[in-house]
Tab-separated table of C-alpha atoms and ligand atoms in Angstrom:
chain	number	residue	atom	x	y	z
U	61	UNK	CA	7.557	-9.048	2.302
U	62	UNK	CA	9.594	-12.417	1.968
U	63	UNK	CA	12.509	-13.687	3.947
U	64	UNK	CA	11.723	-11.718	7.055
U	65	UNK	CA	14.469	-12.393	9.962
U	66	UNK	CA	13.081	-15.009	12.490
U	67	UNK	CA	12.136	-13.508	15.946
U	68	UNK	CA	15.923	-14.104	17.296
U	69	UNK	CA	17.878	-13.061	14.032
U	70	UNK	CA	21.310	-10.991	14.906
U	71	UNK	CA	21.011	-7.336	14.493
U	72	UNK	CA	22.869	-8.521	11.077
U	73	UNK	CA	20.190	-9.831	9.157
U	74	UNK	CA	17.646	-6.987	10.530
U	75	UNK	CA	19.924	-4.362	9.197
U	76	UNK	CA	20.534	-6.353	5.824
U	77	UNK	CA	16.794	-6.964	5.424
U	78	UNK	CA	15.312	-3.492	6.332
U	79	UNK	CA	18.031	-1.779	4.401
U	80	UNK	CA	17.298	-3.756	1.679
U	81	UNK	CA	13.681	-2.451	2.222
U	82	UNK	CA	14.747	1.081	2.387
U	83	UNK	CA	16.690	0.857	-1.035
U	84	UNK	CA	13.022	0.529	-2.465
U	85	UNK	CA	12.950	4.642	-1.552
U	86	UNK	CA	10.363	4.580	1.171
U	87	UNK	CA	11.256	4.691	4.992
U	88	UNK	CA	7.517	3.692	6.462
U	89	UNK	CA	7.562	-0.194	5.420
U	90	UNK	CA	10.564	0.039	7.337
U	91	UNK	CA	9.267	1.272	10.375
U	92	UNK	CA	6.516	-1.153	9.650
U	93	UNK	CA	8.770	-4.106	9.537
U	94	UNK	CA	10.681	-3.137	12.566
U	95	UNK	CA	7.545	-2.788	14.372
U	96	UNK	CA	6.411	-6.335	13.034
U	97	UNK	CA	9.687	-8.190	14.301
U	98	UNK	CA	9.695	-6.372	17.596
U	99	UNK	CA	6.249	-7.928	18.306
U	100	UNK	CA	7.155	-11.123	16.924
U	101	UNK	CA	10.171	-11.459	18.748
U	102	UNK	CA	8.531	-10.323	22.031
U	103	UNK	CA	10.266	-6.939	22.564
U	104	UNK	CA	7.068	-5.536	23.197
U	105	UNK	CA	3.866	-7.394	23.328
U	106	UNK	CA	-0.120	-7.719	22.849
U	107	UNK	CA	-0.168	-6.795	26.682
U	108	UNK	CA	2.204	-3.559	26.165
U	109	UNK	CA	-0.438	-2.052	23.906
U	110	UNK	CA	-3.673	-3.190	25.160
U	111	UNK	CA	-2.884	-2.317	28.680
U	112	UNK	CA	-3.345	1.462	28.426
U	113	UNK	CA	-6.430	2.411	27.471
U	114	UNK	CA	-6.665	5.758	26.307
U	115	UNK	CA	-9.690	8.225	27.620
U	116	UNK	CA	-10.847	11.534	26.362
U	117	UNK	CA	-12.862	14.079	27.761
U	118	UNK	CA	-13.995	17.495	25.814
U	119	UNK	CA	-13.241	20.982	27.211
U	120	UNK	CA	-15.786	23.772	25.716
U	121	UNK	CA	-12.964	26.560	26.728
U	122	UNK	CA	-10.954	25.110	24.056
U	123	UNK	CA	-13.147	23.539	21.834
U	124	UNK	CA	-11.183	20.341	22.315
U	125	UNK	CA	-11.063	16.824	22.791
U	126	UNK	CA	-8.148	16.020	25.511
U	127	UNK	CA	-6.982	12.526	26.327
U	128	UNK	CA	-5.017	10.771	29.132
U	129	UNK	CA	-3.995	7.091	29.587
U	130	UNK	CA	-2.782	5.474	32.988
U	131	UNK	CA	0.444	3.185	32.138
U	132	UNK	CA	0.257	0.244	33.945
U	133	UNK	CA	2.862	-1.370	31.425
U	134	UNK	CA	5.486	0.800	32.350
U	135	UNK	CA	4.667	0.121	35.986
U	136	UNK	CA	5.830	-3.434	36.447
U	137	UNK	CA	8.697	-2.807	34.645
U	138	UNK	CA	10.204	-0.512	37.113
U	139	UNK	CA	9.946	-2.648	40.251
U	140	UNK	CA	12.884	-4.991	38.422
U	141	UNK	CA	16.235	-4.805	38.869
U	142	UNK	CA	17.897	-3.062	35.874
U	143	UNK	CA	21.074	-4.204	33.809
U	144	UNK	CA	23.791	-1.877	34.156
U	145	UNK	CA	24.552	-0.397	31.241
U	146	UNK	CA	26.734	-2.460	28.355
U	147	UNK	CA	29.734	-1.180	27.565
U	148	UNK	CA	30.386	1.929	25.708
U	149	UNK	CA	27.009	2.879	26.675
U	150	UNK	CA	26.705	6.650	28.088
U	151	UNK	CA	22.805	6.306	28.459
U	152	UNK	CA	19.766	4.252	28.350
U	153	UNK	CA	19.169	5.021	25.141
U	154	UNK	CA	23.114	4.967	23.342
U	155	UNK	CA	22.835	2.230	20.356
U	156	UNK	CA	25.315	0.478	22.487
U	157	UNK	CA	22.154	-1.208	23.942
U	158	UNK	CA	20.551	-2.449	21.248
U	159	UNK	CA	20.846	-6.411	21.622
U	160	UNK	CA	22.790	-6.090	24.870
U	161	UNK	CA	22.050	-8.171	27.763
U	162	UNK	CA	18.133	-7.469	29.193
U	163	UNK	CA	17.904	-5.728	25.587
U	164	UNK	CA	18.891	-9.206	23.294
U	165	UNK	CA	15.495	-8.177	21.630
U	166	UNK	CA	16.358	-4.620	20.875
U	167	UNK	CA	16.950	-3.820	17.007
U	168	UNK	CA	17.598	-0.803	15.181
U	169	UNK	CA	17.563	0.683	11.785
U	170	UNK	CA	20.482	3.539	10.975
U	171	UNK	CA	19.468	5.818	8.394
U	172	UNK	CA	20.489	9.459	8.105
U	173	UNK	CA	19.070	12.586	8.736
U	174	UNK	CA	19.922	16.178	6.955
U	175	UNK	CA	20.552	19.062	9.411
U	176	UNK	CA	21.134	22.646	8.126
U	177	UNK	CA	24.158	22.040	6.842
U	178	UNK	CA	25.673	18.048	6.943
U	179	UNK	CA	23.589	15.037	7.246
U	180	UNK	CA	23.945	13.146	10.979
U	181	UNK	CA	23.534	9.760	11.343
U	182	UNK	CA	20.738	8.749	13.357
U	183	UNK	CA	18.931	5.341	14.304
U	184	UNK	CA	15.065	4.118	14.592
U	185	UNK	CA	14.043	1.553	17.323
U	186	UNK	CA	10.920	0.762	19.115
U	187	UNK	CA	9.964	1.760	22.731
U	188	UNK	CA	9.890	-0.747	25.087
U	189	UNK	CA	6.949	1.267	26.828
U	190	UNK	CA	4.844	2.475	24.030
U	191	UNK	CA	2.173	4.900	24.843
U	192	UNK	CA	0.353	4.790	21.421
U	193	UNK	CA	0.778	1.654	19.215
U	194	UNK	CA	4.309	1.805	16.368
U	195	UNK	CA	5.652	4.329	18.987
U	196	UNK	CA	9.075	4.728	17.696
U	197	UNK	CA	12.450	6.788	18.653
U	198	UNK	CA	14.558	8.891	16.673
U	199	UNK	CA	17.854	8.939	18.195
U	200	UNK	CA	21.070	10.512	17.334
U	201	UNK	CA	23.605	7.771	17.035
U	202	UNK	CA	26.470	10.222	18.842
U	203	UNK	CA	25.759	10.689	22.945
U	204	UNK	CA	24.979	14.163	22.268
U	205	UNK	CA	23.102	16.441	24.348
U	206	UNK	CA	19.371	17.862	23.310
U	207	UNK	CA	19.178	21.077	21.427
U	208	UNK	CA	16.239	22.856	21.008
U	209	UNK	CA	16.902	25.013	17.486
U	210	UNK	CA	17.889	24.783	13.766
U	211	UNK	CA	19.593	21.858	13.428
U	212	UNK	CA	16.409	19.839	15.541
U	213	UNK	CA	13.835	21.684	13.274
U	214	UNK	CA	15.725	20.778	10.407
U	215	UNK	CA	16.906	17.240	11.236
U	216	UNK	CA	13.185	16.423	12.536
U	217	UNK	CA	12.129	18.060	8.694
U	218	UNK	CA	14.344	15.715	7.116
U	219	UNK	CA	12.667	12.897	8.908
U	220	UNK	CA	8.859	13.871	8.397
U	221	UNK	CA	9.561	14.339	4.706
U	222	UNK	CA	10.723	10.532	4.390
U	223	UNK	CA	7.754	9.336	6.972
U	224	UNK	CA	4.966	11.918	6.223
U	225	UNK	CA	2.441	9.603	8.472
U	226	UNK	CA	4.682	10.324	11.728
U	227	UNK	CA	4.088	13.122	14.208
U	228	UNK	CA	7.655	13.763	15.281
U	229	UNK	CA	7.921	14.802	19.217
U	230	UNK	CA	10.703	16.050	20.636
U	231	UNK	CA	11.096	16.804	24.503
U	232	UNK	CA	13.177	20.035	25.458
U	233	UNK	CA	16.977	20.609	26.295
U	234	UNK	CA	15.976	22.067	29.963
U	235	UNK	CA	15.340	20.259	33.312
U	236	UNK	CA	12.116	20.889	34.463
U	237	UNK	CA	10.639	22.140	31.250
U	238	UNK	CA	9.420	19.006	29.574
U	239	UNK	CA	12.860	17.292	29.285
U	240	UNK	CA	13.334	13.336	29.344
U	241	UNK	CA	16.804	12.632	28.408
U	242	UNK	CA	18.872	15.554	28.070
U	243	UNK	CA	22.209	13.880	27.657
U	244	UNK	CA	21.095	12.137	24.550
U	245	UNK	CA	19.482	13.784	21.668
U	246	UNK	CA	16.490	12.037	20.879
U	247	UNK	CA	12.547	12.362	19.416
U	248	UNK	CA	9.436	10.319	19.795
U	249	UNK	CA	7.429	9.181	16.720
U	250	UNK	CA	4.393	8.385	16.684
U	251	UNK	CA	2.354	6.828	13.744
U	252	UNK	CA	-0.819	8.663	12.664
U	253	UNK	CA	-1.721	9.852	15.793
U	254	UNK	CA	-3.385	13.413	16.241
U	255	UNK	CA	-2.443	15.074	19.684
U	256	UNK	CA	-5.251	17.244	20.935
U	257	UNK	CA	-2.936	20.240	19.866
U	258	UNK	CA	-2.704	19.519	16.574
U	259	UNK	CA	-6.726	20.444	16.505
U	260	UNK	CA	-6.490	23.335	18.613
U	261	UNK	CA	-7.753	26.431	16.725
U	262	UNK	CA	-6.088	29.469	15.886
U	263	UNK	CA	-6.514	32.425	18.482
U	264	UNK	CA	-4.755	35.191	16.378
U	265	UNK	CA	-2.296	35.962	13.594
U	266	UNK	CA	1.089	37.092	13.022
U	267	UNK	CA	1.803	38.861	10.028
U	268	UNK	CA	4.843	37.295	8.239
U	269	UNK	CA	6.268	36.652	5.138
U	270	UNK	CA	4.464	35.061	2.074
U	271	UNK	CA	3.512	31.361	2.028
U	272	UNK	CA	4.466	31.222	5.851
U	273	UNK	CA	1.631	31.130	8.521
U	274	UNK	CA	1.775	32.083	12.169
U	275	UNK	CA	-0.205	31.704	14.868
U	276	UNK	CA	-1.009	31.685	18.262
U	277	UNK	CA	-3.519	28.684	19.554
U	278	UNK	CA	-6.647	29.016	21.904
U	279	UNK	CA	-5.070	26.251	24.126
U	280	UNK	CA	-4.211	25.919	27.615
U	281	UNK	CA	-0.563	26.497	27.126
U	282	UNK	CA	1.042	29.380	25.183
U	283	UNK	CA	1.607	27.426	21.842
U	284	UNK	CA	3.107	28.867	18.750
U	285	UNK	CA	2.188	27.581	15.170
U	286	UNK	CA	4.222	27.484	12.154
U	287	UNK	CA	3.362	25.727	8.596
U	288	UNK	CA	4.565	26.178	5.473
U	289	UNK	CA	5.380	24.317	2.383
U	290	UNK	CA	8.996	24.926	2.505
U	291	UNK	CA	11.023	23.422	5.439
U	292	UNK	CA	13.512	26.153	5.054
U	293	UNK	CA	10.699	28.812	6.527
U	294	UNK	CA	10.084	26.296	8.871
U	295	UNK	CA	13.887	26.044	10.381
U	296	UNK	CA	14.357	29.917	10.066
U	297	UNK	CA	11.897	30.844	11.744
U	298	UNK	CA	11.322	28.377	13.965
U	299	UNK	CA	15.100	28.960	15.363
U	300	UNK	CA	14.487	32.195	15.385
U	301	UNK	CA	11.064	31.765	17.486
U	302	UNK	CA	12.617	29.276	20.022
U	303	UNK	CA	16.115	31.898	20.443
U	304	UNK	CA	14.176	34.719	21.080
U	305	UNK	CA	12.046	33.076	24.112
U	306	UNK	CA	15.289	31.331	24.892
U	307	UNK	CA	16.924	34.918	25.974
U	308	UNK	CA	13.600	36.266	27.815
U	309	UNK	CA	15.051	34.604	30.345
U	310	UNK	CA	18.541	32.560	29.560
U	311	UNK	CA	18.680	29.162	31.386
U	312	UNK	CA	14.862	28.633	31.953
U	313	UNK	CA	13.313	29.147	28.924
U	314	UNK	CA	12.457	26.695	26.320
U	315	UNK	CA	10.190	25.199	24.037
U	316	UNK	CA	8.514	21.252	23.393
U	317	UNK	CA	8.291	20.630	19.475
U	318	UNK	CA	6.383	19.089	17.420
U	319	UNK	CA	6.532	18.627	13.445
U	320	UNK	CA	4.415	17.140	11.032
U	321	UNK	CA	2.494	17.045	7.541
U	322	UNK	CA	-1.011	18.150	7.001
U	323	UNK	CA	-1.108	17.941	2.846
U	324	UNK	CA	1.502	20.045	1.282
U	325	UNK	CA	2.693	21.720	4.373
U	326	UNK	CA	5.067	20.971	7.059
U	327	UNK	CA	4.106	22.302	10.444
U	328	UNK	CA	6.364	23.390	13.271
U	329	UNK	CA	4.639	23.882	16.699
U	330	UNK	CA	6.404	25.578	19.656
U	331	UNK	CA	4.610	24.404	22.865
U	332	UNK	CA	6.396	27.378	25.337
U	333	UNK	CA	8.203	26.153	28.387
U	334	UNK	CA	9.915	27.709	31.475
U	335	UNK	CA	11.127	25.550	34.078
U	336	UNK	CA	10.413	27.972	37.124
U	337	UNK	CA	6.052	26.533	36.233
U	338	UNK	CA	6.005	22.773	37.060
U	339	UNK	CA	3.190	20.401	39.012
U	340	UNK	CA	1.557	22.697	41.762
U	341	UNK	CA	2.395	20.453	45.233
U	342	UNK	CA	-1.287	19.250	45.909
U	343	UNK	CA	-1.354	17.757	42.105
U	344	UNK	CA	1.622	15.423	42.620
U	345	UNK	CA	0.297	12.428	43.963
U	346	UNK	CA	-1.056	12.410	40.381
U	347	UNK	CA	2.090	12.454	39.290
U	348	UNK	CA	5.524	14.144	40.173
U	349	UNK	CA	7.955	13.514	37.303
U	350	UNK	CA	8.335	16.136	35.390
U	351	UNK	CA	5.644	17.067	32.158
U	352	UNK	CA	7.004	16.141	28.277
U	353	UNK	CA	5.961	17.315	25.313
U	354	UNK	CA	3.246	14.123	24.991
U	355	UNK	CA	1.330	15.906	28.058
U	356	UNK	CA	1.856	19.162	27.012
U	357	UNK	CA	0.512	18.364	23.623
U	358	UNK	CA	-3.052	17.508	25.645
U	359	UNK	CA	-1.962	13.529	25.943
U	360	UNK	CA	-1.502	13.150	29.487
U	361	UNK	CA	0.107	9.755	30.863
U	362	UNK	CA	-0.057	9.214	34.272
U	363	UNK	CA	1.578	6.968	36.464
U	364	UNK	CA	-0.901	3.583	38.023
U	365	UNK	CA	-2.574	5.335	41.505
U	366	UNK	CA	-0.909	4.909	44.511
U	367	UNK	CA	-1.908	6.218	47.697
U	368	UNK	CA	-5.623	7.249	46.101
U	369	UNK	CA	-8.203	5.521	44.583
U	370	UNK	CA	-7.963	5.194	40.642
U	371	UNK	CA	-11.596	6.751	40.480
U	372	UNK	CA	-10.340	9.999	42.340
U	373	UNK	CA	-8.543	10.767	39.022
U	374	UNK	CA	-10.995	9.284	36.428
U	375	UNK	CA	-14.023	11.371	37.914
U	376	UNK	CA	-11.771	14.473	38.553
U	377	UNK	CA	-9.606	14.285	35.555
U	378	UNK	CA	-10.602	17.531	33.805
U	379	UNK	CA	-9.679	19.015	36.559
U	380	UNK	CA	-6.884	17.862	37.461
U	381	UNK	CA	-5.600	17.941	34.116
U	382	UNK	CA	-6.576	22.063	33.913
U	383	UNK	CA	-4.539	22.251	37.363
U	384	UNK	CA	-1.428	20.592	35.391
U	385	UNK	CA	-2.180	22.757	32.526
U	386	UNK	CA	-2.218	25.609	34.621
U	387	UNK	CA	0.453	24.792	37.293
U	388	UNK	CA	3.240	24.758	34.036
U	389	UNK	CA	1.722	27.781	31.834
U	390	UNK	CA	4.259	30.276	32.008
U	391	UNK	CA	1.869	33.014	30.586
U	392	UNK	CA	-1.812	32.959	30.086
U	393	UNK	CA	-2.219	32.263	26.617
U	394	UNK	CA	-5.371	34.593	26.152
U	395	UNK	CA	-2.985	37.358	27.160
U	396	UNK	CA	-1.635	39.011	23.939
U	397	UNK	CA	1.271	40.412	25.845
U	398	UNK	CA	2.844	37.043	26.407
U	399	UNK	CA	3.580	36.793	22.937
U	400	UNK	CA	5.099	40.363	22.779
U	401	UNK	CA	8.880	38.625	22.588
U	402	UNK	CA	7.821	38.079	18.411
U	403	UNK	CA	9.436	39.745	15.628
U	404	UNK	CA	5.973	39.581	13.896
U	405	UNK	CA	3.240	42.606	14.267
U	406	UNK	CA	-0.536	40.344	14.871
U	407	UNK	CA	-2.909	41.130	12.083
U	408	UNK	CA	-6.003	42.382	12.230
U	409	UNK	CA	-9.394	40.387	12.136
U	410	UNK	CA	-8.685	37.158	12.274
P	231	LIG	ZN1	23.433	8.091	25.177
C-alpha cells in the first residue's frame, strides 16, 4: 500500500486513505490497515499482544479443546485516572472519542451495514485491550441500546459477508447475562480465530426447513446452532429462536451470538443466557464481573490474581472453569427438555 498516513495523521487522512482502500471492493485490507497504523502509532502495542498468553486445556466430556488467558494488559490500565468523557459522548465507546483527549490515537473507519430493512451506519476501530491479536469493534455510530434479534443477526450478516475471515461476537442486551455495554450497540471481531464452540459437536437435530441446519451442541452451555447458505434463514430463524427463549421468561432471558463463515455457509450460534445463573460466590475471587459471550464461547479471560496465588488457578483451571460453566448454565444441556421452547420436532438418529 503507498502513501500510508504517518503514525499522528488527523482522523482526515485515515478516513481518506482507508476509504480509498475500500473503493477497491474489499473491507479486510481495511481492517488490515487500521490495525497496521494503530500499532504504528502506538494505540496499542507489541506489549498489548504479547502480554496474554493464551492456555488450553482438553475436556474428554466435550471432546474439546478450551482456552483461557489472564489479562495483565488490561490491568495496569485501570489503576489510571480516566478522562471524562469528550463532549457529545454518551459512552466509552460513542465515536465522539475517537481522537479525543487520552484517545488522540484512536481512529475509525465508517462503513455501513444492511439491517432487515435500511442500511445503519456503523464504524470499525481497534480495542485498546485486545484479547486476541486484530481484535476489532463493530459499533453502531447512533448511542443506541443492544438488541438481541433481527436487525443484529442481519446487520452482523451484512458484516461477515464483506469480512468472511472475522468471527463476529456480540454480547447480550441483559445485565447479568453476558452483557458489556448495553447502552451502546456494539460487536467484537475477531480475525481468524476459532472459539472452542465453534468445534463443539452436534448433540442432536432439529428438523427444519430445506438447506437450513439446526442443532443442539454437546457443550457445557445450552448452545443453539444455525447455518445456512442464505442469511435470510439465518435472520428468520434466528429472531425467531432468540424471541421465543426471550418470553420463557420476559426480562431474564437472552442469548450471546456469534456469526461466521465456514465455506458457503453463514452460521448463527445462540449461546442461551438467563441472568438469574451467574459466578457461584466461592468462584469469584477468580473473577466477579459478569461472563460475555468470549467466555461463554469456551475463551475465558480472567482478571491478574489477587488475593491467591496465580498457580491456584493455572493447576485448578479445568475446574474452575466447569464451576463457571456450570454456575451460569441455565439448563443442563444433555437434558432434551431444555430445548422444548423450539418450534422444530428433533429428528431421529443423528
Ligand atoms: Zn455510546
Amino acid at each position: 500500500m503507498n502513501n500510508c498516513p504517518g503514525p499522528t495523521a488527523p482522523q482526515k487522512e485515515i478516513t481518506a486513505y482507508l476509504n480509498k482502500i475500500y473503493e477497491q471492493g474489499d473491507l479486510e485490507p481495511v481492517m488490515n490497515e487500521l490495525h497496521l497504523w494503530s500499532l504504528d502509532s502506538e494505540y496499542i502495542n507489541k506489549d498489548k499482544l504479547e502480554k496474554n498468553s493464551i492456555r488450553e486445556f482438553y475436556d474428554l466430556d466435550y471432546d474439546l479443546y478450551f482456552s483461557y488467558q489472564i489479562n495483565y494488559a488490561r490491568a495496569g490500565y485501570q489503576q489510571k485516572n480516566k478522562p471524562a468523557l469528550p463532549e457529545g459522548a454518551e459512552c466509552l465507546i460513542c465515536r465522539e472519542n475517537a481522537s479525543s483527549p487520552g484517545k488522540e490515537n484512536l481512529r475509525i473507519f465508517d462503513l455501513k451495514l444492511k439491517g432487515v430493512e435500511e442500511e445503519t451506519d456503523f464504524f470499525l476501530q481497534l480495542t485498546p485491550f485486545p484479547l486476541f491479536p486484530r481484535h476489532l469493534v463493530l459499533i453502531n455510530r447512533e448511542h443506541t441500546p443492544m438488541n438481541m434479534g433481527a436487525e443484529s443477526i442481519a446487520q452482523s450478516l451484512s458484516f461477515i459477508g464483506m469480512a468472511p475471515h472475522y468471527t463476529l461476537c456480540s454480547n447480550s442486551d441483559l445485565e447479568w447475562a453476558g452483557a458489556s455495554i448495553l447502552s451502546h450497540s456494539h460487536f467484537q471481531l475477531l480475525h481468524k480465530r476459532r472459539l472452542p464452540v465453534m468445534n463443539a459437536s452436534p448433540l442432536f437435530e432439529f428438523d427444519s426447513e430445506k438447506g437450513l441446519k439446526v442443532e443442539a451442541l454437546r457443550f457445557p452451555l445450552p448452545v443453539i446452532r444455525l447455518s445456512s447458505e442464505k442469511r435470510t434463514d439465518l435472520v428468520r430463524e434466528g429472531s425467531r429462536i432468540i424471541d421465543l427463549w426471550k418470553k420463557t421468561a420476559p426480562g431474564m432471558r437472552t442469548v450471546n451470538m456469534l456469526i461466521y463463515r465456514e465455506e458457503n455457509n453463514f452460521i448463527c450460534t445462540l449461546v442461551l443466557r438467563d441472568s438469574q445463573f451467574r459466578t457461584p460466590e466461592d468462584l469469584q475471587k477468580y473473577k466477579s464481573e459478569g461472563i460475555g459471550v468470549v467466555e461463554a464461547a469456551g475463551s475465558w479471560i480472567f482478571p491478574p490474581p489477587s488475593g491467591y496465588p496465580e498457580e491456584e488457578l493455572t493447576q485448578n483451571s479445568r475446574e474452575i472453569i466447569k464451576g463457571f460453566f456450570k454456575g451460569i448454565r441455565v439448563f443442563d444441556p444433555l437434558d432434551i427438555k431444555g430445548y422444548d421452547f423450539l418450534p422444530y420436532k428433533r429428528k431421529e438418529n443423528v
